[in-house]
Amino acid sequence: MPAYAVIGGQWGDEGKGKVIDYLAGNVDSVVRYAGGNNAGHTVVNEKGTFQLHLVPSGICWPDVYGIIGNGVVVDPDVLVNELAEIGARGIDTSKLVISERAHVIMPYHVVLDALEEEARGDAAIGTTGRGIGPAYMDKTGRMGIRIGDLLDWEALVPMVTQVLEHKNALITKVYGGKALALDDVLAKCRIWADHMAPYAMATEQLVQDLLSQNKRVLLEGAQGTLLDIDHGSYPYVTSSSPSIGGACTGLGLNPQAIKGVLGVFKAYSTRVGSGPMPSEITDDEAEEIREKAQEFGVTTGRARRIGWFDGVAAKYSQLINGFTGIVLTRLDILDEFDSVKVCVGYEVSGERLDRFPANTGLLARCKPVFEEMPGWDKPTASATELSQLPENALAYVHKIEELVGCRAQIISTGPSRAETIQVEPVFT
Ligand code: IMO
Ligand code: MG
């Protein structure tokens, strides 16, 4: 059976965790392929509410493998705590595995994330502070420590000794920070080796074996396309590839294995951290959406910036990922509005722009061209059938389909697994 991907179509926080939990009942494995514990995926089902950062969001289904692929960066402390927390709530975590090729977020990565942000001053990215960027920098800089390295003590000690020397020079001489003690870092690694050993394996082989045994594999995106290191609003991006290309490199999966690519879009826009967001609003309506939807980060608690649905950005996201279907989430949040807006184009110095620009300075100058649509008189919250949606809400869904250029296969009408409209089958 093929693989299917679930990818953030916007700036992250689109509700991917809910979508994965909903779909995972019909798959054999859920696989994270990029990012790390900068992600915050919320899952609400009959077992409770779970806020996951590293553990794949299919974990509540006992027979489903949870796979952390090579493209993910892993903070072992975070993973161990997360597993203990969900395990204590009666969730079986025995089917979790981690790629031995996944890179480790080392203690100095977290220190450097904070120091680099501080040094950026007004140009700070607003990272999650979890060491993500520095860990990916070391990966591409060929000085990363991988999960497999933790398990080879003889080789690990000289590696960590050499890298730490370099990192301490950076921390103390460039940023004026405090050096980390080699003994402390190695002691951490010893503990992590014991904790990670039972989970480490060649996940690319496992994924391939599952596919050839006719099992279904669900790829769980983290972050969103507009935060992609290549395709996002650089430099205000994360340091990995959340879009579809990242799913291939982040797992060692060939592209022919992927049959469906679901783009998850919120019915409006949010963004955490800095960087341009053309359809952003800061008026009472923004406040209303933020409060009603509780748009505060799962990972950092920061208030999310709010905007109307950005059709230009969404179309660009479709171009990058080739979505075969849309999952539209949080439609219910717009329930009580007299009217809603969608951004159908940008304007720069009086000129119309219908394309998401590569130049971040230009993107920052883009003013939104909004189209106003009437609100709906009946709530969509908790609807489970398309026929329960009021006419204007349906018109809004169709508008988004038209802007993205792709059909809505699933509409989410609330946070829990049950509050879902399955418009058409995803797995074909
Ligand atoms: P999920 O998976 C929303 C943002 C950060 C920051 C930028 C870089 O929950 O959708 P980083 O720590 O990755 O170096 O920060 O990326 N960011 C996210 N925003 N949702 C996420 O994940 C995010 N992960 C990172 O706020 O602007
Ligand atoms: Mg999140």
JSON list of N, CA, C and O in Angstrom, two decimals, residues 218-269:
[
{"chain": "A", "resi": 218, "resn": "LEU", "atom": "N", "xyz": [1.44, 6.77, 7.06]},
{"chain": "A", "resi": 218, "resn": "LEU", "atom": "CA", "xyz": [0.96, 8.16, 7.08]},
{"chain": "A", "resi": 218, "resn": "LEU", "atom": "C", "xyz": [2.11, 9.06, 7.52]},
{"chain": "A", "resi": 218, "resn": "LEU", "atom": "O", "xyz": [2.69, 8.86, 8.59]},
{"chain": "A", "resi": 219, "resn": "LEU", "atom": "N", "xyz": [2.44, 10.02, 6.68]},
{"chain": "A", "resi": 219, "resn": "LEU", "atom": "CA", "xyz": [3.57, 10.90, 6.95]},
{"chain": "A", "resi": 219, "resn": "LEU", "atom": "C", "xyz": [3.06, 12.16, 7.65]},
{"chain": "A", "resi": 219, "resn": "LEU", "atom": "O", "xyz": [2.22, 12.87, 7.10]},
{"chain": "A", "resi": 220, "resn": "GLU", "atom": "N", "xyz": [3.55, 12.40, 8.84]},
{"chain": "A", "resi": 220, "resn": "GLU", "atom": "CA", "xyz": [3.07, 13.54, 9.65]},
{"chain": "A", "resi": 220, "resn": "GLU", "atom": "C", "xyz": [3.98, 14.74, 9.50]},
{"chain": "A", "resi": 220, "resn": "GLU", "atom": "O", "xyz": [5.09, 14.76, 10.03]},
{"chain": "A", "resi": 221, "resn": "GLY", "atom": "N", "xyz": [3.51, 15.73, 8.80]},
{"chain": "A", "resi": 221, "resn": "GLY", "atom": "CA", "xyz": [4.28, 16.96, 8.67]},
{"chain": "A", "resi": 221, "resn": "GLY", "atom": "C", "xyz": [4.28, 17.73, 9.99]},
{"chain": "A", "resi": 221, "resn": "GLY", "atom": "O", "xyz": [3.33, 17.65, 10.77]},
{"chain": "A", "resi": 222, "resn": "ALA", "atom": "N", "xyz": [5.36, 18.46, 10.22]},
{"chain": "A", "resi": 222, "resn": "ALA", "atom": "CA", "xyz": [5.38, 19.42, 11.32]},
{"chain": "A", "resi": 222, "resn": "ALA", "atom": "C", "xyz": [5.65, 20.79, 10.68]},
{"chain": "A", "resi": 222, "resn": "ALA", "atom": "O", "xyz": [6.00, 20.86, 9.50]},
{"chain": "A", "resi": 223, "resn": "GLN", "atom": "N", "xyz": [5.43, 21.86, 11.42]},
{"chain": "A", "resi": 223, "resn": "GLN", "atom": "CA", "xyz": [5.56, 23.22, 10.88]},
{"chain": "A", "resi": 223, "resn": "GLN", "atom": "C", "xyz": [4.67, 23.36, 9.63]},
{"chain": "A", "resi": 223, "resn": "GLN", "atom": "O", "xyz": [3.68, 22.66, 9.52]},
{"chain": "A", "resi": 224, "resn": "GLY", "atom": "N", "xyz": [5.06, 24.22, 8.71]},
{"chain": "A", "resi": 224, "resn": "GLY", "atom": "CA", "xyz": [4.22, 24.44, 7.54]},
{"chain": "A", "resi": 224, "resn": "GLY", "atom": "C", "xyz": [5.06, 24.87, 6.36]},
{"chain": "A", "resi": 224, "resn": "GLY", "atom": "O", "xyz": [6.23, 25.27, 6.52]},
{"chain": "A", "resi": 225, "resn": "THR", "atom": "N", "xyz": [4.47, 24.81, 5.18]},
{"chain": "A", "resi": 225, "resn": "THR", "atom": "CA", "xyz": [5.20, 25.09, 3.95]},
{"chain": "A", "resi": 225, "resn": "THR", "atom": "C", "xyz": [5.83, 26.49, 3.95]},
{"chain": "A", "resi": 225, "resn": "THR", "atom": "O", "xyz": [6.91, 26.70, 3.42]},
{"chain": "A", "resi": 226, "resn": "LEU", "atom": "N", "xyz": [5.13, 27.46, 4.55]},
{"chain": "A", "resi": 226, "resn": "LEU", "atom": "CA", "xyz": [5.66, 28.84, 4.53]},
{"chain": "A", "resi": 226, "resn": "LEU", "atom": "C", "xyz": [6.76, 29.05, 5.56]},
{"chain": "A", "resi": 226, "resn": "LEU", "atom": "O", "xyz": [7.34, 30.13, 5.66]},
{"chain": "A", "resi": 227, "resn": "LEU", "atom": "N", "xyz": [7.06, 27.98, 6.33]},
{"chain": "A", "resi": 227, "resn": "LEU", "atom": "CA", "xyz": [8.20, 28.01, 7.25]},
{"chain": "A", "resi": 227, "resn": "LEU", "atom": "C", "xyz": [9.34, 27.16, 6.71]},
{"chain": "A", "resi": 227, "resn": "LEU", "atom": "O", "xyz": [10.35, 26.94, 7.39]},
{"chain": "A", "resi": 228, "resn": "ASP", "atom": "N", "xyz": [9.19, 26.64, 5.50]},
{"chain": "A", "resi": 228, "resn": "ASP", "atom": "CA", "xyz": [10.20, 25.77, 4.90]},
{"chain": "A", "resi": 228, "resn": "ASP", "atom": "C", "xyz": [11.50, 26.54, 4.65]},
{"chain": "A", "resi": 228, "resn": "ASP", "atom": "O", "xyz": [11.47, 27.67, 4.18]},
{"chain": "A", "resi": 229, "resn": "ILE", "atom": "N", "xyz": [12.61, 25.89, 4.95]},
{"chain": "A", "resi": 229, "resn": "ILE", "atom": "CA", "xyz": [13.93, 26.55, 4.80]},
{"chain": "A", "resi": 229, "resn": "ILE", "atom": "C", "xyz": [14.18, 27.01, 3.36]},
{"chain": "A", "resi": 229, "resn": "ILE", "atom": "O", "xyz": [14.79, 28.05, 3.14]},
{"chain": "A", "resi": 230, "resn": "ASP", "atom": "N", "xyz": [13.66, 26.28, 2.38]},
{"chain": "A", "resi": 230, "resn": "ASP", "atom": "CA", "xyz": [13.83, 26.68, 0.98]},
{"chain": "A", "resi": 230, "resn": "ASP", "atom": "C", "xyz": [12.67, 27.51, 0.46]},
{"chain": "A", "resi": 230, "resn": "ASP", "atom": "O", "xyz": [12.86, 28.46, -0.28]},
{"chain": "A", "resi": 231, "resn": "HIS", "atom": "N", "xyz": [11.46, 27.10, 0.81]},
{"chain": "A", "resi": 231, "resn": "HIS", "atom": "CA", "xyz": [10.28, 27.67, 0.16]},
{"chain": "A", "resi": 231, "resn": "HIS", "atom": "C", "xyz": [9.54, 28.71, 1.00]},
{"chain": "A", "resi": 231, "resn": "HIS", "atom": "O", "xyz": [8.62, 29.35, 0.51]},
{"chain": "A", "resi": 232, "resn": "GLY", "atom": "N", "xyz": [9.93, 28.85, 2.25]},
{"chain": "A", "resi": 232, "resn": "GLY", "atom": "CA", "xyz": [9.23, 29.78, 3.14]},
{"chain": "A", "resi": 232, "resn": "GLY", "atom": "C", "xyz": [9.75, 31.20, 3.02]},
{"chain": "A", "resi": 232, "resn": "GLY", "atom": "O", "xyz": [10.55, 31.53, 2.13]},
{"chain": "A", "resi": 233, "resn": "SER", "atom": "N", "xyz": [9.29, 32.06, 3.92]},
{"chain": "A", "resi": 233, "resn": "SER", "atom": "CA", "xyz": [9.66, 33.48, 3.88]},
{"chain": "A", "resi": 233, "resn": "SER", "atom": "C", "xyz": [11.00, 33.66, 4.59]},
{"chain": "A", "resi": 233, "resn": "SER", "atom": "O", "xyz": [11.08, 34.22, 5.68]},
{"chain": "A", "resi": 234, "resn": "TYR", "atom": "N", "xyz": [12.04, 33.16, 3.93]},
{"chain": "A", "resi": 234, "resn": "TYR", "atom": "CA", "xyz": [13.41, 33.18, 4.44]},
{"chain": "A", "resi": 234, "resn": "TYR", "atom": "C", "xyz": [13.87, 34.60, 4.76]},
{"chain": "A", "resi": 234, "resn": "TYR", "atom": "O", "xyz": [13.59, 35.49, 3.97]},
{"chain": "A", "resi": 235, "resn": "PRO", "atom": "N", "xyz": [14.55, 34.88, 5.85]},
{"chain": "A", "resi": 235, "resn": "PRO", "atom": "CA", "xyz": [15.07, 33.95, 6.85]},
{"chain": "A", "resi": 235, "resn": "PRO", "atom": "C", "xyz": [14.10, 33.65, 8.00]},
{"chain": "A", "resi": 235, "resn": "PRO", "atom": "O", "xyz": [14.49, 33.01, 8.97]},
{"chain": "A", "resi": 236, "resn": "TYR", "atom": "N", "xyz": [12.87, 34.12, 7.89]},
{"chain": "A", "resi": 236, "resn": "TYR", "atom": "CA", "xyz": [11.91, 33.91, 8.99]},
{"chain": "A", "resi": 236, "resn": "TYR", "atom": "C", "xyz": [11.23, 32.56, 8.80]},
{"chain": "A", "resi": 236, "resn": "TYR", "atom": "O", "xyz": [10.03, 32.48, 8.51]},
{"chain": "A", "resi": 237, "resn": "VAL", "atom": "N", "xyz": [12.03, 31.53, 8.94]},
{"chain": "A", "resi": 237, "resn": "VAL", "atom": "CA", "xyz": [11.58, 30.17, 8.66]},
{"chain": "A", "resi": 237, "resn": "VAL", "atom": "C", "xyz": [12.16, 29.24, 9.73]},
{"chain": "A", "resi": 237, "resn": "VAL", "atom": "O", "xyz": [12.95, 29.68, 10.56]},
{"chain": "A", "resi": 238, "resn": "THR", "atom": "N", "xyz": [11.80, 27.98, 9.66]},
{"chain": "A", "resi": 238, "resn": "THR", "atom": "CA", "xyz": [12.47, 27.00, 10.50]},
{"chain": "A", "resi": 238, "resn": "THR", "atom": "C", "xyz": [13.64, 26.44, 9.70]},
{"chain": "A", "resi": 238, "resn": "THR", "atom": "O", "xyz": [13.84, 26.82, 8.54]},
{"chain": "A", "resi": 239, "resn": "SER", "atom": "N", "xyz": [14.40, 25.53, 10.27]},
{"chain": "A", "resi": 239, "resn": "SER", "atom": "CA", "xyz": [15.63, 25.10, 9.59]},
{"chain": "A", "resi": 239, "resn": "SER", "atom": "C", "xyz": [15.50, 23.75, 8.88]},
{"chain": "A", "resi": 239, "resn": "SER", "atom": "O", "xyz": [16.50, 23.15, 8.53]},
{"chain": "A", "resi": 240, "resn": "SER", "atom": "N", "xyz": [14.27, 23.29, 8.69]},
{"chain": "A", "resi": 240, "resn": "SER", "atom": "CA", "xyz": [14.08, 22.00, 8.02]},
{"chain": "A", "resi": 240, "resn": "SER", "atom": "C", "xyz": [13.14, 22.16, 6.83]},
{"chain": "A", "resi": 240, "resn": "SER", "atom": "O", "xyz": [12.75, 23.28, 6.48]},
{"chain": "A", "resi": 241, "resn": "SER", "atom": "N", "xyz": [12.77, 21.05, 6.21]},
{"chain": "A", "resi": 241, "resn": "SER", "atom": "CA", "xyz": [11.89, 21.07, 5.03]},
{"chain": "A", "resi": 241, "resn": "SER", "atom": "C", "xyz": [10.55, 20.43, 5.35]},
{"chain": "A", "resi": 241, "resn": "SER", "atom": "O", "xyz": [10.37, 19.23, 5.14]},
{"chain": "A", "resi": 242, "resn": "PRO", "atom": "N", "xyz": [9.62, 21.22, 5.84]},
{"chain": "A", "resi": 242, "resn": "PRO", "atom": "CA", "xyz": [8.31, 20.66, 6.19]},
{"chain": "A", "resi": 242, "resn": "PRO", "atom": "C", "xyz": [7.49, 20.22, 4.97]},
{"chain": "A", "resi": 242, "resn": "PRO", "atom": "O", "xyz": [6.56, 19.43, 5.10]},
{"chain": "A", "resi": 243, "resn": "SER", "atom": "N", "xyz": [7.81, 20.74, 3.79]},
{"chain": "A", "resi": 243, "resn": "SER", "atom": "CA", "xyz": [6.98, 20.44, 2.62]},
{"chain": "A", "resi": 243, "resn": "SER", "atom": "C", "xyz": [7.32, 19.05, 2.06]},
{"chain": "A", "resi": 243, "resn": "SER", "atom": "O", "xyz": [8.16, 18.35, 2.59]},
{"chain": "A", "resi": 244, "resn": "ILE", "atom": "N", "xyz": [6.67, 18.67, 0.98]},
{"chain": "A", "resi": 244, "resn": "ILE", "atom": "CA", "xyz": [6.67, 17.27, 0.54]},
{"chain": "A", "resi": 244, "resn": "ILE", "atom": "C", "xyz": [8.07, 16.72, 0.23]},
{"chain": "A", "resi": 244, "resn": "ILE", "atom": "O", "xyz": [8.34, 15.54, 0.49]},
{"chain": "A", "resi": 245, "resn": "GLY", "atom": "N", "xyz": [8.96, 17.55, -0.28]},
{"chain": "A", "resi": 245, "resn": "GLY", "atom": "CA", "xyz": [10.32, 17.07, -0.55]},
{"chain": "A", "resi": 245, "resn": "GLY", "atom": "C", "xyz": [10.99, 16.57, 0.70]},
{"chain": "A", "resi": 245, "resn": "GLY", "atom": "O", "xyz": [11.75, 15.58, 0.68]},
{"chain": "A", "resi": 246, "resn": "GLY", "atom": "N", "xyz": [10.71, 17.24, 1.81]},
{"chain": "A", "resi": 246, "resn": "GLY", "atom": "CA", "xyz": [11.30, 16.85, 3.09]},
{"chain": "A", "resi": 246, "resn": "GLY", "atom": "C", "xyz": [10.84, 15.47, 3.54]},
{"chain": "A", "resi": 246, "resn": "GLY", "atom": "O", "xyz": [11.55, 14.78, 4.28]},
{"chain": "A", "resi": 247, "resn": "ALA", "atom": "N", "xyz": [9.65, 15.07, 3.09]},
{"chain": "A", "resi": 247, "resn": "ALA", "atom": "CA", "xyz": [9.14, 13.75, 3.47]},
{"chain": "A", "resi": 247, "resn": "ALA", "atom": "C", "xyz": [10.00, 12.66, 2.83]},
{"chain": "A", "resi": 247, "resn": "ALA", "atom": "O", "xyz": [10.22, 11.61, 3.44]},
{"chain": "A", "resi": 248, "resn": "CYS", "atom": "N", "xyz": [10.49, 12.90, 1.63]},
{"chain": "A", "resi": 248, "resn": "CYS", "atom": "CA", "xyz": [11.34, 11.89, 0.96]},
{"chain": "A", "resi": 248, "resn": "CYS", "atom": "C", "xyz": [12.72, 11.84, 1.62]},
{"chain": "A", "resi": 248, "resn": "CYS", "atom": "O", "xyz": [13.19, 10.77, 1.99]},
{"chain": "A", "resi": 249, "resn": "THR", "atom": "N", "xyz": [13.35, 13.01, 1.78]},
{"chain": "A", "resi": 249, "resn": "THR", "atom": "CA", "xyz": [14.70, 12.99, 2.36]},
{"chain": "A", "resi": 249, "resn": "THR", "atom": "C", "xyz": [14.65, 12.67, 3.86]},
{"chain": "A", "resi": 249, "resn": "THR", "atom": "O", "xyz": [15.56, 12.05, 4.38]},
{"chain": "A", "resi": 250, "resn": "GLY", "atom": "N", "xyz": [13.58, 13.07, 4.50]},
{"chain": "A", "resi": 250, "resn": "GLY", "atom": "CA", "xyz": [13.49, 12.89, 5.95]},
{"chain": "A", "resi": 250, "resn": "GLY", "atom": "C", "xyz": [13.14, 11.47, 6.38]},
{"chain": "A", "resi": 250, "resn": "GLY", "atom": "O", "xyz": [13.04, 11.19, 7.58]},
{"chain": "A", "resi": 251, "resn": "LEU", "atom": "N", "xyz": [12.93, 10.60, 5.42]},
{"chain": "A", "resi": 251, "resn": "LEU", "atom": "CA", "xyz": [12.60, 9.20, 5.73]},
{"chain": "A", "resi": 251, "resn": "LEU", "atom": "C", "xyz": [13.42, 8.22, 4.92]},
{"chain": "A", "resi": 251, "resn": "LEU", "atom": "O", "xyz": [13.51, 7.05, 5.27]},
{"chain": "A", "resi": 252, "resn": "GLY", "atom": "N", "xyz": [13.96, 8.70, 3.79]},
{"chain": "A", "resi": 252, "resn": "GLY", "atom": "CA", "xyz": [14.56, 7.76, 2.86]},
{"chain": "A", "resi": 252, "resn": "GLY", "atom": "C", "xyz": [13.48, 7.03, 2.10]},
{"chain": "A", "resi": 252, "resn": "GLY", "atom": "O", "xyz": [13.51, 5.81, 1.95]},
{"chain": "A", "resi": 253, "resn": "LEU", "atom": "N", "xyz": [12.50, 7.80, 1.65]},
{"chain": "A", "resi": 253, "resn": "LEU", "atom": "CA", "xyz": [11.33, 7.23, 0.97]},
{"chain": "A", "resi": 253, "resn": "LEU", "atom": "C", "xyz": [11.34, 7.72, -0.48]},
{"chain": "A", "resi": 253, "resn": "LEU", "atom": "O", "xyz": [11.58, 8.90, -0.72]},
{"chain": "A", "resi": 254, "resn": "ASN", "atom": "N", "xyz": [11.06, 6.82, -1.42]},
{"chain": "A", "resi": 254, "resn": "ASN", "atom": "CA", "xyz": [11.05, 7.30, -2.80]},
{"chain": "A", "resi": 254, "resn": "ASN", "atom": "C", "xyz": [9.72, 7.97, -3.11]},
{"chain": "A", "resi": 254, "resn": "ASN", "atom": "O", "xyz": [8.68, 7.59, -2.58]},
{"chain": "A", "resi": 255, "resn": "PRO", "atom": "N", "xyz": [9.75, 9.00, -3.97]},
{"chain": "A", "resi": 255, "resn": "PRO", "atom": "CA", "xyz": [8.52, 9.77, -4.18]},
{"chain": "A", "resi": 255, "resn": "PRO", "atom": "C", "xyz": [7.37, 8.97, -4.79]},
{"chain": "A", "resi": 255, "resn": "PRO", "atom": "O", "xyz": [6.21, 9.30, -4.55]},
{"chain": "A", "resi": 256, "resn": "GLN", "atom": "N", "xyz": [7.68, 7.90, -5.53]},
{"chain": "A", "resi": 256, "resn": "GLN", "atom": "CA", "xyz": [6.59, 7.11, -6.12]},
{"chain": "A", "resi": 256, "resn": "GLN", "atom": "C", "xyz": [5.75, 6.42, -5.05]},
{"chain": "A", "resi": 256, "resn": "GLN", "atom": "O", "xyz": [4.63, 6.00, -5.33]},
{"chain": "A", "resi": 257, "resn": "ALA", "atom": "N", "xyz": [6.30, 6.27, -3.86]},
{"chain": "A", "resi": 257, "resn": "ALA", "atom": "CA", "xyz": [5.56, 5.58, -2.79]},
{"chain": "A", "resi": 257, "resn": "ALA", "atom": "C", "xyz": [4.43, 6.46, -2.24]},
{"chain": "A", "resi": 257, "resn": "ALA", "atom": "O", "xyz": [3.54, 5.97, -1.56]},
{"chain": "A", "resi": 258, "resn": "ILE", "atom": "N", "xyz": [4.49, 7.77, -2.54]},
{"chain": "A", "resi": 258, "resn": "ILE", "atom": "CA", "xyz": [3.51, 8.69, -1.95]},
{"chain": "A", "resi": 258, "resn": "ILE", "atom": "C", "xyz": [2.34, 8.89, -2.90]},
{"chain": "A", "resi": 258, "resn": "ILE", "atom": "O", "xyz": [2.48, 9.46, -3.97]},
{"chain": "A", "resi": 259, "resn": "LYS", "atom": "N", "xyz": [1.18, 8.42, -2.48]},
{"chain": "A", "resi": 259, "resn": "LYS", "atom": "CA", "xyz": [0.02, 8.50, -3.37]},
{"chain": "A", "resi": 259, "resn": "LYS", "atom": "C", "xyz": [-0.82, 9.76, -3.14]},
{"chain": "A", "resi": 259, "resn": "LYS", "atom": "O", "xyz": [-1.35, 10.33, -4.08]},
{"chain": "A", "resi": 260, "resn": "GLY", "atom": "N", "xyz": [-0.93, 10.15, -1.91]},
{"chain": "A", "resi": 260, "resn": "GLY", "atom": "CA", "xyz": [-1.77, 11.31, -1.61]},
{"chain": "A", "resi": 260, "resn": "GLY", "atom": "C", "xyz": [-1.02, 12.32, -0.77]},
{"chain": "A", "resi": 260, "resn": "GLY", "atom": "O", "xyz": [-0.21, 11.95, 0.10]},
{"chain": "A", "resi": 261, "resn": "VAL", "atom": "N", "xyz": [-1.26, 13.60, -1.03]},
{"chain": "A", "resi": 261, "resn": "VAL", "atom": "CA", "xyz": [-0.64, 14.67, -0.25]},
{"chain": "A", "resi": 261, "resn": "VAL", "atom": "C", "xyz": [-1.74, 15.60, 0.23]},
{"chain": "A", "resi": 261, "resn": "VAL", "atom": "O", "xyz": [-2.34, 16.34, -0.56]},
{"chain": "A", "resi": 262, "resn": "LEU", "atom": "N", "xyz": [-2.03, 15.53, 1.50]},
{"chain": "A", "resi": 262, "resn": "LEU", "atom": "CA", "xyz": [-3.10, 16.36, 2.07]},
{"chain": "A", "resi": 262, "resn": "LEU", "atom": "C", "xyz": [-2.52, 17.65, 2.61]},
{"chain": "A", "resi": 262, "resn": "LEU", "atom": "O", "xyz": [-1.58, 17.62, 3.42]},
{"chain": "A", "resi": 263, "resn": "GLY", "atom": "N", "xyz": [-3.06, 18.76, 2.18]},
{"chain": "A", "resi": 263, "resn": "GLY", "atom": "CA", "xyz": [-2.62, 20.05, 2.69]},
{"chain": "A", "resi": 263, "resn": "GLY", "atom": "C", "xyz": [-3.58, 20.51, 3.78]},
{"chain": "A", "resi": 263, "resn": "GLY", "atom": "O", "xyz": [-4.78, 20.65, 3.53]},
{"chain": "A", "resi": 264, "resn": "VAL", "atom": "N", "xyz": [-3.06, 20.72, 4.97]},
{"chain": "A", "resi": 264, "resn": "VAL", "atom": "CA", "xyz": [-3.92, 21.17, 6.06]},
{"chain": "A", "resi": 264, "resn": "VAL", "atom": "C", "xyz": [-3.91, 22.70, 6.11]},
{"chain": "A", "resi": 264, "resn": "VAL", "atom": "O", "xyz": [-2.83, 23.32, 6.19]},
{"chain": "A", "resi": 265, "resn": "PHE", "atom": "N", "xyz": [-5.09, 23.28, 6.02]},
{"chain": "A", "resi": 265, "resn": "PHE", "atom": "CA", "xyz": [-5.24, 24.74, 6.04]},
{"chain": "A", "resi": 265, "resn": "PHE", "atom": "C", "xyz": [-6.25, 25.12, 7.11]},
{"chain": "A", "resi": 265, "resn": "PHE", "atom": "O", "xyz": [-7.34, 24.55, 7.17]},
{"chain": "A", "resi": 266, "resn": "LYS", "atom": "N", "xyz": [-5.90, 26.12, 7.90]},
{"chain": "A", "resi": 266, "resn": "LYS", "atom": "CA", "xyz": [-6.87, 26.70, 8.81]},
{"chain": "A", "resi": 266, "resn": "LYS", "atom": "C", "xyz": [-7.78, 27.61, 8.02]},
{"chain": "A", "resi": 266, "resn": "LYS", "atom": "O", "xyz": [-7.35, 28.16, 7.00]},
{"chain": "A", "resi": 267, "resn": "ALA", "atom": "N", "xyz": [-9.00, 27.81, 8.48]},
{"chain": "A", "resi": 267, "resn": "ALA", "atom": "CA", "xyz": [-9.96, 28.65, 7.75]},
{"chain": "A", "resi": 267, "resn": "ALA", "atom": "C", "xyz": [-9.56, 30.13, 7.77]},
{"chain": "A", "resi": 267, "resn": "ALA", "atom": "O", "xyz": [-10.16, 30.95, 7.09]},
{"chain": "A", "resi": 268, "resn": "TYR", "atom": "N", "xyz": [-8.55, 30.45, 8.58]},
{"chain": "A", "resi": 268, "resn": "TYR", "atom": "CA", "xyz": [-7.98, 31.80, 8.62]},
{"chain": "A", "resi": 268, "resn": "TYR", "atom": "C", "xyz": [-6.46, 31.58, 8.70]},
{"chain": "A", "resi": 268, "resn": "TYR", "atom": "O", "xyz": [-6.03, 30.44, 8.47]},
{"chain": "A", "resi": 269, "resn": "SER", "atom": "N", "xyz": [-5.67, 32.59, 9.00]},
{"chain": "A", "resi": 269, "resn": "SER", "atom": "CA", "xyz": [-4.22, 32.38, 9.08]},
{"chain": "A", "resi": 269, "resn": "SER", "atom": "C", "xyz": [-3.71, 32.70, 10.49]},
{"chain": "A", "resi": 269, "resn": "SER", "atom": "O", "xyz": [-4.27, 33.57, 11.17]}
]
